[in-house]
Amino acid sequence: MAFGLTKCKVLLEDWQDSAVVLTLSSQSVNVTEKSMHLGNCISAGRMSDSSFLEFFFARLQQNRTGRYEKEFPYWSPCGRERNFIRCDDRPIVFLDLFRAPSSSAWILPYGTALTKKLLVPFQPKHLYMCPHSGRIYHPTVDLDACSGMDLDSNDLLVGLLCSRLAVRIGDNFQWSNPRTHEDGSAPHSFTWDGSIYKLSDALSGLVHPLN
């Protein structure tokens, strides 16, 4: 499973079964109440199972279960298991940017390269570069198709571009003048595919300085 370069942990909790799983490092781990780095907590078979990965990400949500909410702000229910997740920044990380087959539209895959179902349309005007960290963020939904949505209610609406992708598009940002760039201000526009987009700043309220 790929989360770009951001580190994630998952707490696996199985209320009915205390069976042991074999991790990628050939280590036996009891599923009940165990916290490990993502990628070590899921069996090797599941790591290459695109259906499981689609299932995992489709059920990813903010943790409002009343359990571990401070330690693990996200979770993904899976039958009897509760997969509680903590990460350095965002649980959804965009891995690449390419044109959709038989289309001129650009798309961003996230989570894993094993499936073509975890995709988001590229929305250049909604990119956000945090002036404090330099990290680049993008919506996880089509914002233009979700008018009236309360962005402040769900930070899963924001995904992080992996370092490789951020470097690839980083030179396409423009600032109002060089001084604002040096002073740590966010860029005001982005050039892509022959067009210049004025940045909407729609995600700024969901990206905090600590990120």
PDB file of C-alpha atoms in Angstrom:
ATOM      1  CA  MET A   1       0.000   0.000   0.000  1.00  0.00           C
ATOM      2  CA  ALA A   2       1.397   3.397  -0.908  1.00  0.00           C
ATOM      3  CA  PHE A   3       0.910   6.627   0.996  1.00  0.00           C
ATOM      4  CA  GLY A   4       3.627   8.554  -0.789  1.00  0.00           C
ATOM      5  CA  LEU A   5       6.370   9.631   1.595  1.00  0.00           C
ATOM      6  CA  THR A   6       4.106  10.399   4.518  1.00  0.00           C
ATOM      7  CA  LYS A   7       4.296   7.917   7.385  1.00  0.00           C
ATOM      8  CA  CYS A   8       1.123   6.227   8.584  1.00  0.00           C
ATOM      9  CA  LYS A   9       0.216   3.862  11.365  1.00  0.00           C
ATOM     10  CA  VAL A  10      -2.830   1.664  11.687  1.00  0.00           C
ATOM     11  CA  LEU A  11      -4.327   0.261  14.856  1.00  0.00           C
ATOM     12  CA  LEU A  12      -6.065  -2.991  14.007  1.00  0.00           C
ATOM     13  CA  GLU A  13      -8.878  -3.864  16.354  1.00  0.00           C
ATOM     14  CA  ASP A  14     -10.902  -7.060  15.988  1.00  0.00           C
ATOM     15  CA  TRP A  15     -13.639  -7.486  18.559  1.00  0.00           C
ATOM     16  CA  GLN A  16     -14.414 -11.137  17.843  1.00  0.00           C
ATOM     17  CA  ASP A  17     -11.075 -12.657  16.969  1.00  0.00           C
ATOM     18  CA  SER A  18      -7.564 -12.420  18.376  1.00  0.00           C
ATOM     19  CA  ALA A  19      -6.016 -14.277  15.456  1.00  0.00           C
ATOM     20  CA  VAL A  20      -2.434 -13.586  14.490  1.00  0.00           C
ATOM     21  CA  VAL A  21      -1.389 -12.226  11.112  1.00  0.00           C
ATOM     22  CA  LEU A  22       1.964 -12.576   9.406  1.00  0.00           C
ATOM     23  CA  THR A  23       3.402  -9.183   8.512  1.00  0.00           C
ATOM     24  CA  LEU A  24       5.622  -8.364   5.550  1.00  0.00           C
ATOM     25  CA  SER A  25       8.653  -8.699   7.803  1.00  0.00           C
ATOM     26  CA  SER A  26       7.551 -12.275   8.654  1.00  0.00           C
ATOM     27  CA  GLN A  27       6.644 -11.177  12.170  1.00  0.00           C
ATOM     28  CA  SER A  28       3.619 -12.626  13.943  1.00  0.00           C
ATOM     29  CA  VAL A  29       1.355  -9.913  15.306  1.00  0.00           C
ATOM     30  CA  ASN A  30      -1.840 -10.220  17.300  1.00  0.00           C
ATOM     31  CA  VAL A  31      -4.523  -8.231  15.500  1.00  0.00           C
ATOM     32  CA  THR A  32      -6.194  -7.067  18.703  1.00  0.00           C
ATOM     33  CA  GLU A  33      -5.151  -3.608  19.923  1.00  0.00           C
ATOM     34  CA  LYS A  34      -1.864  -3.512  17.988  1.00  0.00           C
ATOM     35  CA  SER A  35      -0.388  -0.433  16.360  1.00  0.00           C
ATOM     36  CA  MET A  36       2.175  -0.762  13.574  1.00  0.00           C
ATOM     37  CA  HIS A  37       3.456   1.145  10.569  1.00  0.00           C
ATOM     38  CA  LEU A  38       1.101   0.833   7.638  1.00  0.00           C
ATOM     39  CA  GLY A  39       2.595  -1.655   5.220  1.00  0.00           C
ATOM     40  CA  ASN A  40       3.652  -3.934   8.073  1.00  0.00           C
ATOM     41  CA  CYS A  41       0.221  -4.451   9.577  1.00  0.00           C
ATOM     42  CA  ILE A  42      -1.525  -5.953   6.546  1.00  0.00           C
ATOM     43  CA  SER A  43      -0.693  -9.353   5.170  1.00  0.00           C
ATOM     44  CA  ALA A  44       1.345  -9.596   1.970  1.00  0.00           C
ATOM     45  CA  GLY A  45      -1.631 -11.065   0.126  1.00  0.00           C
ATOM     46  CA  ARG A  46      -3.786  -8.059   0.881  1.00  0.00           C
ATOM     47  CA  MET A  47      -1.028  -5.621  -0.041  1.00  0.00           C
ATOM     48  CA  SER A  48      -1.272  -6.836  -3.650  1.00  0.00           C
ATOM     49  CA  ASP A  49      -5.073  -7.170  -3.622  1.00  0.00           C
ATOM     50  CA  SER A  50      -6.512  -4.198  -5.505  1.00  0.00           C
ATOM     51  CA  SER A  51     -10.059  -5.020  -4.346  1.00  0.00           C
ATOM     52  CA  PHE A  52      -9.008  -4.843  -0.705  1.00  0.00           C
ATOM     53  CA  LEU A  53      -7.195  -1.536  -1.240  1.00  0.00           C
ATOM     54  CA  GLU A  54     -10.247  -0.054  -2.955  1.00  0.00           C
ATOM     55  CA  PHE A  55     -12.382  -1.296  -0.046  1.00  0.00           C
ATOM     56  CA  PHE A  56      -9.959   0.187   2.509  1.00  0.00           C
ATOM     57  CA  PHE A  57      -9.827   3.639   0.936  1.00  0.00           C
ATOM     58  CA  ALA A  58     -13.541   3.759   0.105  1.00  0.00           C
ATOM     59  CA  ARG A  59     -14.332   3.431   3.825  1.00  0.00           C
ATOM     60  CA  LEU A  60     -11.675   5.837   5.045  1.00  0.00           C
ATOM     61  CA  GLN A  61     -13.253   8.455   7.310  1.00  0.00           C
ATOM     62  CA  GLN A  62     -12.636  10.732  10.256  1.00  0.00           C
ATOM     63  CA  ASN A  63     -12.575   8.923  13.586  1.00  0.00           C
ATOM     64  CA  ARG A  64     -15.691   9.890  15.510  1.00  0.00           C
ATOM     65  CA  THR A  65     -16.154   6.502  17.153  1.00  0.00           C
ATOM     66  CA  GLY A  66     -15.341   7.687  20.661  1.00  0.00           C
ATOM     67  CA  ARG A  67     -12.225   5.481  20.717  1.00  0.00           C
ATOM     68  CA  TYR A  68      -8.630   6.639  20.126  1.00  0.00           C
ATOM     69  CA  GLU A  69      -9.892   9.841  18.473  1.00  0.00           C
ATOM     70  CA  LYS A  70      -6.904  11.903  19.617  1.00  0.00           C
ATOM     71  CA  GLU A  71      -4.279   9.236  18.853  1.00  0.00           C
ATOM     72  CA  PHE A  72      -5.837   8.019  15.584  1.00  0.00           C
ATOM     73  CA  PRO A  73      -7.853  10.750  13.802  1.00  0.00           C
ATOM     74  CA  TYR A  74      -8.961   8.469  10.925  1.00  0.00           C
ATOM     75  CA  TRP A  75     -10.325   4.967  10.605  1.00  0.00           C
ATOM     76  CA  SER A  76     -11.508   2.482   7.983  1.00  0.00           C
ATOM     77  CA  PRO A  77     -14.020  -0.166   9.150  1.00  0.00           C
ATOM     78  CA  CYS A  78     -13.583  -3.623   7.672  1.00  0.00           C
ATOM     79  CA  GLY A  79     -16.118  -6.132   8.915  1.00  0.00           C
ATOM     80  CA  ARG A  80     -15.319  -6.848  12.575  1.00  0.00           C
ATOM     81  CA  GLU A  81     -12.027  -4.996  12.313  1.00  0.00           C
ATOM     82  CA  ARG A  82     -11.613  -1.318  13.016  1.00  0.00           C
ATOM     83  CA  ASN A  83      -8.529   0.033  11.308  1.00  0.00           C
ATOM     84  CA  PHE A  84      -7.545   3.196  13.169  1.00  0.00           C
ATOM     85  CA  ILE A  85      -5.090   5.386  11.269  1.00  0.00           C
ATOM     86  CA  ARG A  86      -2.552   8.039  12.209  1.00  0.00           C
ATOM     87  CA  CYS A  87      -0.265   9.764   9.702  1.00  0.00           C
ATOM     88  CA  ASP A  88       2.261  12.587   9.583  1.00  0.00           C
ATOM     89  CA  ASP A  89      -0.032  14.701   7.425  1.00  0.00           C
ATOM     90  CA  ARG A  90      -2.831  13.307   5.239  1.00  0.00           C
ATOM     91  CA  PRO A  91      -4.031   9.710   4.781  1.00  0.00           C
ATOM     92  CA  ILE A  92      -4.779  10.353   1.096  1.00  0.00           C
ATOM     93  CA  VAL A  93      -1.647  10.959  -0.979  1.00  0.00           C
ATOM     94  CA  PHE A  94      -1.665  11.576  -4.724  1.00  0.00           C
ATOM     95  CA  LEU A  95       1.001   9.545  -6.515  1.00  0.00           C
ATOM     96  CA  ASP A  96       0.981  10.696 -10.140  1.00  0.00           C
ATOM     97  CA  LEU A  97      -0.634  12.996 -12.694  1.00  0.00           C
ATOM     98  CA  PHE A  98      -1.548  11.838 -16.189  1.00  0.00           C
ATOM     99  CA  ARG A  99      -4.128  12.163 -18.939  1.00  0.00           C
ATOM    100  CA  ALA A 100      -7.091   9.848 -18.756  1.00  0.00           C
ATOM    101  CA  PRO A 101      -7.209   7.236 -21.540  1.00  0.00           C
ATOM    102  CA  SER A 102      -9.222   8.439 -24.550  1.00  0.00           C
ATOM    103  CA  SER A 103      -9.656  11.848 -22.938  1.00  0.00           C
ATOM    104  CA  SER A 104      -7.912  15.188 -22.617  1.00  0.00           C
ATOM    105  CA  ALA A 105      -8.704  15.327 -18.894  1.00  0.00           C
ATOM    106  CA  TRP A 106      -5.894  15.077 -16.351  1.00  0.00           C
ATOM    107  CA  ILE A 107      -6.347  12.791 -13.364  1.00  0.00           C
ATOM    108  CA  LEU A 108      -4.625  12.116 -10.044  1.00  0.00           C
ATOM    109  CA  PRO A 109      -4.414   8.535  -8.705  1.00  0.00           C
ATOM    110  CA  TYR A 110      -4.089   8.143  -4.950  1.00  0.00           C
ATOM    111  CA  GLY A 111      -3.351   5.493  -2.342  1.00  0.00           C
ATOM    112  CA  THR A 112      -1.973   2.776  -4.599  1.00  0.00           C
ATOM    113  CA  ALA A 113      -0.910   2.215  -8.185  1.00  0.00           C
ATOM    114  CA  LEU A 114      -2.554  -1.230  -8.205  1.00  0.00           C
ATOM    115  CA  THR A 115      -5.993   0.034  -9.194  1.00  0.00           C
ATOM    116  CA  LYS A 116      -7.447   2.589 -11.585  1.00  0.00           C
ATOM    117  CA  LYS A 117     -10.522   3.193  -9.425  1.00  0.00           C
ATOM    118  CA  LEU A 118      -8.906   5.523  -6.879  1.00  0.00           C
ATOM    119  CA  LEU A 119      -8.791   8.601  -9.093  1.00  0.00           C
ATOM    120  CA  VAL A 120      -9.623  12.292  -8.748  1.00  0.00           C
ATOM    121  CA  PRO A 121      -9.955  14.814 -11.605  1.00  0.00           C
ATOM    122  CA  PHE A 122      -7.088  17.302 -11.596  1.00  0.00           C
ATOM    123  CA  GLN A 123      -8.334  20.767 -10.608  1.00  0.00           C
ATOM    124  CA  PRO A 124      -5.381  23.150 -11.053  1.00  0.00           C
ATOM    125  CA  LYS A 125      -7.163  26.199  -9.629  1.00  0.00           C
ATOM    126  CA  HIS A 126      -7.767  24.383  -6.333  1.00  0.00           C
ATOM    127  CA  LEU A 127      -4.135  23.439  -5.718  1.00  0.00           C
ATOM    128  CA  TYR A 128      -2.772  24.868  -2.484  1.00  0.00           C
ATOM    129  CA  MET A 129       0.873  25.270  -1.517  1.00  0.00           C
ATOM    130  CA  CYS A 130       1.245  25.739   2.227  1.00  0.00           C
ATOM    131  CA  PRO A 131       3.571  28.725   2.762  1.00  0.00           C
ATOM    132  CA  HIS A 132       4.815  27.253   6.057  1.00  0.00           C
ATOM    133  CA  SER A 133       5.818  23.785   4.853  1.00  0.00           C
ATOM    134  CA  GLY A 134       5.969  24.101   1.054  1.00  0.00           C
ATOM    135  CA  ARG A 135       3.780  21.004   0.749  1.00  0.00           C
ATOM    136  CA  ILE A 136       1.214  20.935  -2.038  1.00  0.00           C
ATOM    137  CA  TYR A 137      -2.394  19.861  -1.516  1.00  0.00           C
ATOM    138  CA  HIS A 138      -5.294  19.051  -3.819  1.00  0.00           C
ATOM    139  CA  PRO A 139      -8.992  18.247  -3.222  1.00  0.00           C
ATOM    140  CA  THR A 140     -10.010  14.596  -2.953  1.00  0.00           C
ATOM    141  CA  VAL A 141     -13.354  15.410  -4.605  1.00  0.00           C
ATOM    142  CA  ASP A 142     -14.434  17.553  -7.545  1.00  0.00           C
ATOM    143  CA  LEU A 143     -14.980  20.859  -5.728  1.00  0.00           C
ATOM    144  CA  ASP A 144     -16.681  22.486  -8.693  1.00  0.00           C
ATOM    145  CA  ALA A 145     -19.327  19.760  -8.614  1.00  0.00           C
ATOM    146  CA  CYS A 146     -19.871  20.173  -4.859  1.00  0.00           C
ATOM    147  CA  SER A 147     -21.067  23.750  -4.563  1.00  0.00           C
ATOM    148  CA  GLY A 148     -22.327  24.608  -1.103  1.00  0.00           C
ATOM    149  CA  MET A 149     -20.220  21.927   0.595  1.00  0.00           C
ATOM    150  CA  ASP A 150     -18.937  22.859   4.056  1.00  0.00           C
ATOM    151  CA  LEU A 151     -15.209  22.356   3.551  1.00  0.00           C
ATOM    152  CA  ASP A 152     -14.405  22.988   7.207  1.00  0.00           C
ATOM    153  CA  SER A 153     -16.411  19.938   8.293  1.00  0.00           C
ATOM    154  CA  ASN A 154     -14.151  17.275   6.781  1.00  0.00           C
ATOM    155  CA  ASP A 155     -10.393  17.475   6.282  1.00  0.00           C
ATOM    156  CA  LEU A 156     -10.505  14.251   4.243  1.00  0.00           C
ATOM    157  CA  LEU A 157     -11.466  16.589   1.417  1.00  0.00           C
ATOM    158  CA  VAL A 158      -7.770  17.460   1.227  1.00  0.00           C
ATOM    159  CA  GLY A 159      -5.071  15.155  -0.143  1.00  0.00           C
ATOM    160  CA  LEU A 160      -1.297  15.609  -0.224  1.00  0.00           C
ATOM    161  CA  LEU A 161       0.859  15.413  -3.347  1.00  0.00           C
ATOM    162  CA  CYS A 162       3.773  13.019  -2.870  1.00  0.00           C
ATOM    163  CA  SER A 163       7.239  14.600  -2.938  1.00  0.00           C
ATOM    164  CA  ARG A 164       8.062  13.367  -6.443  1.00  0.00           C
ATOM    165  CA  LEU A 165       4.867  14.838  -7.881  1.00  0.00           C
ATOM    166  CA  ALA A 166       5.280  18.091  -5.944  1.00  0.00           C
ATOM    167  CA  VAL A 167       8.759  18.536  -7.420  1.00  0.00           C
ATOM    168  CA  ARG A 168       7.396  17.791 -10.893  1.00  0.00           C
ATOM    169  CA  ILE A 169       4.811  20.586 -10.845  1.00  0.00           C
ATOM    170  CA  GLY A 170       6.428  22.968  -8.353  1.00  0.00           C
ATOM    171  CA  ASP A 171       7.915  25.290 -10.968  1.00  0.00           C
ATOM    172  CA  ASN A 172       4.440  25.906 -12.418  1.00  0.00           C
ATOM    173  CA  PHE A 173       3.375  28.109  -9.489  1.00  0.00           C
ATOM    174  CA  GLN A 174       3.600  31.883  -9.762  1.00  0.00           C
ATOM    175  CA  TRP A 175       3.705  34.535  -7.041  1.00  0.00           C
ATOM    176  CA  SER A 176       2.535  38.141  -7.343  1.00  0.00           C
ATOM    177  CA  ASN A 177       6.196  39.156  -7.106  1.00  0.00           C
ATOM    178  CA  PRO A 178       9.446  37.440  -6.054  1.00  0.00           C
ATOM    179  CA  ARG A 179       9.442  39.137  -2.669  1.00  0.00           C
ATOM    180  CA  THR A 180       6.175  37.527  -1.577  1.00  0.00           C
ATOM    181  CA  HIS A 181       7.680  34.132  -2.398  1.00  0.00           C
ATOM    182  CA  GLU A 182      10.679  34.855  -0.214  1.00  0.00           C
ATOM    183  CA  ASP A 183       8.431  36.148   2.567  1.00  0.00           C
ATOM    184  CA  GLY A 184       6.573  32.841   2.723  1.00  0.00           C
ATOM    185  CA  SER A 185       3.363  33.874   0.982  1.00  0.00           C
ATOM    186  CA  ALA A 186       1.245  31.375  -0.925  1.00  0.00           C
ATOM    187  CA  PRO A 187       1.368  31.522  -4.759  1.00  0.00           C
ATOM    188  CA  HIS A 188      -1.478  33.252  -6.587  1.00  0.00           C
ATOM    189  CA  SER A 189      -1.572  31.310  -9.882  1.00  0.00           C
ATOM    190  CA  PHE A 190      -0.597  28.044 -11.530  1.00  0.00           C
ATOM    191  CA  THR A 191       0.236  27.311 -15.164  1.00  0.00           C
ATOM    192  CA  TRP A 192      -0.795  23.976 -16.625  1.00  0.00           C
ATOM    193  CA  ASP A 193      -1.299  22.593 -20.109  1.00  0.00           C
ATOM    194  CA  GLY A 194      -1.105  26.017 -21.738  1.00  0.00           C
ATOM    195  CA  SER A 195      -3.499  27.766 -19.333  1.00  0.00           C
ATOM    196  CA  ILE A 196      -2.962  30.016 -16.319  1.00  0.00           C
ATOM    197  CA  TYR A 197      -5.234  29.360 -13.337  1.00  0.00           C
ATOM    198  CA  LYS A 198      -5.844  31.844 -10.548  1.00  0.00           C
ATOM    199  CA  LEU A 199      -5.661  29.794  -7.356  1.00  0.00           C
ATOM    200  CA  SER A 200      -8.920  29.659  -5.411  1.00  0.00           C
ATOM    201  CA  ASP A 201      -7.365  29.265  -1.940  1.00  0.00           C
ATOM    202  CA  ALA A 202     -10.330  27.006  -1.117  1.00  0.00           C
ATOM    203  CA  LEU A 203      -8.206  24.539   0.873  1.00  0.00           C
ATOM    204  CA  SER A 204      -6.260  27.071   2.940  1.00  0.00           C
ATOM    205  CA  GLY A 205      -8.591  26.795   5.936  1.00  0.00           C
ATOM    206  CA  LEU A 206      -8.038  23.026   6.119  1.00  0.00           C
ATOM    207  CA  VAL A 207      -4.238  23.083   5.945  1.00  0.00           C
ATOM    208  CA  HIS A 208      -2.639  24.210   9.178  1.00  0.00           C
ATOM    209  CA  PRO A 209       0.914  25.449   9.870  1.00  0.00           C
ATOM    210  CA  LEU A 210       1.909  22.253  11.691  1.00  0.00           C
ATOM    211  CA  ASN A 211       1.385  20.320   8.436  1.00  0.00           C
TER     212      ASN A 211
END
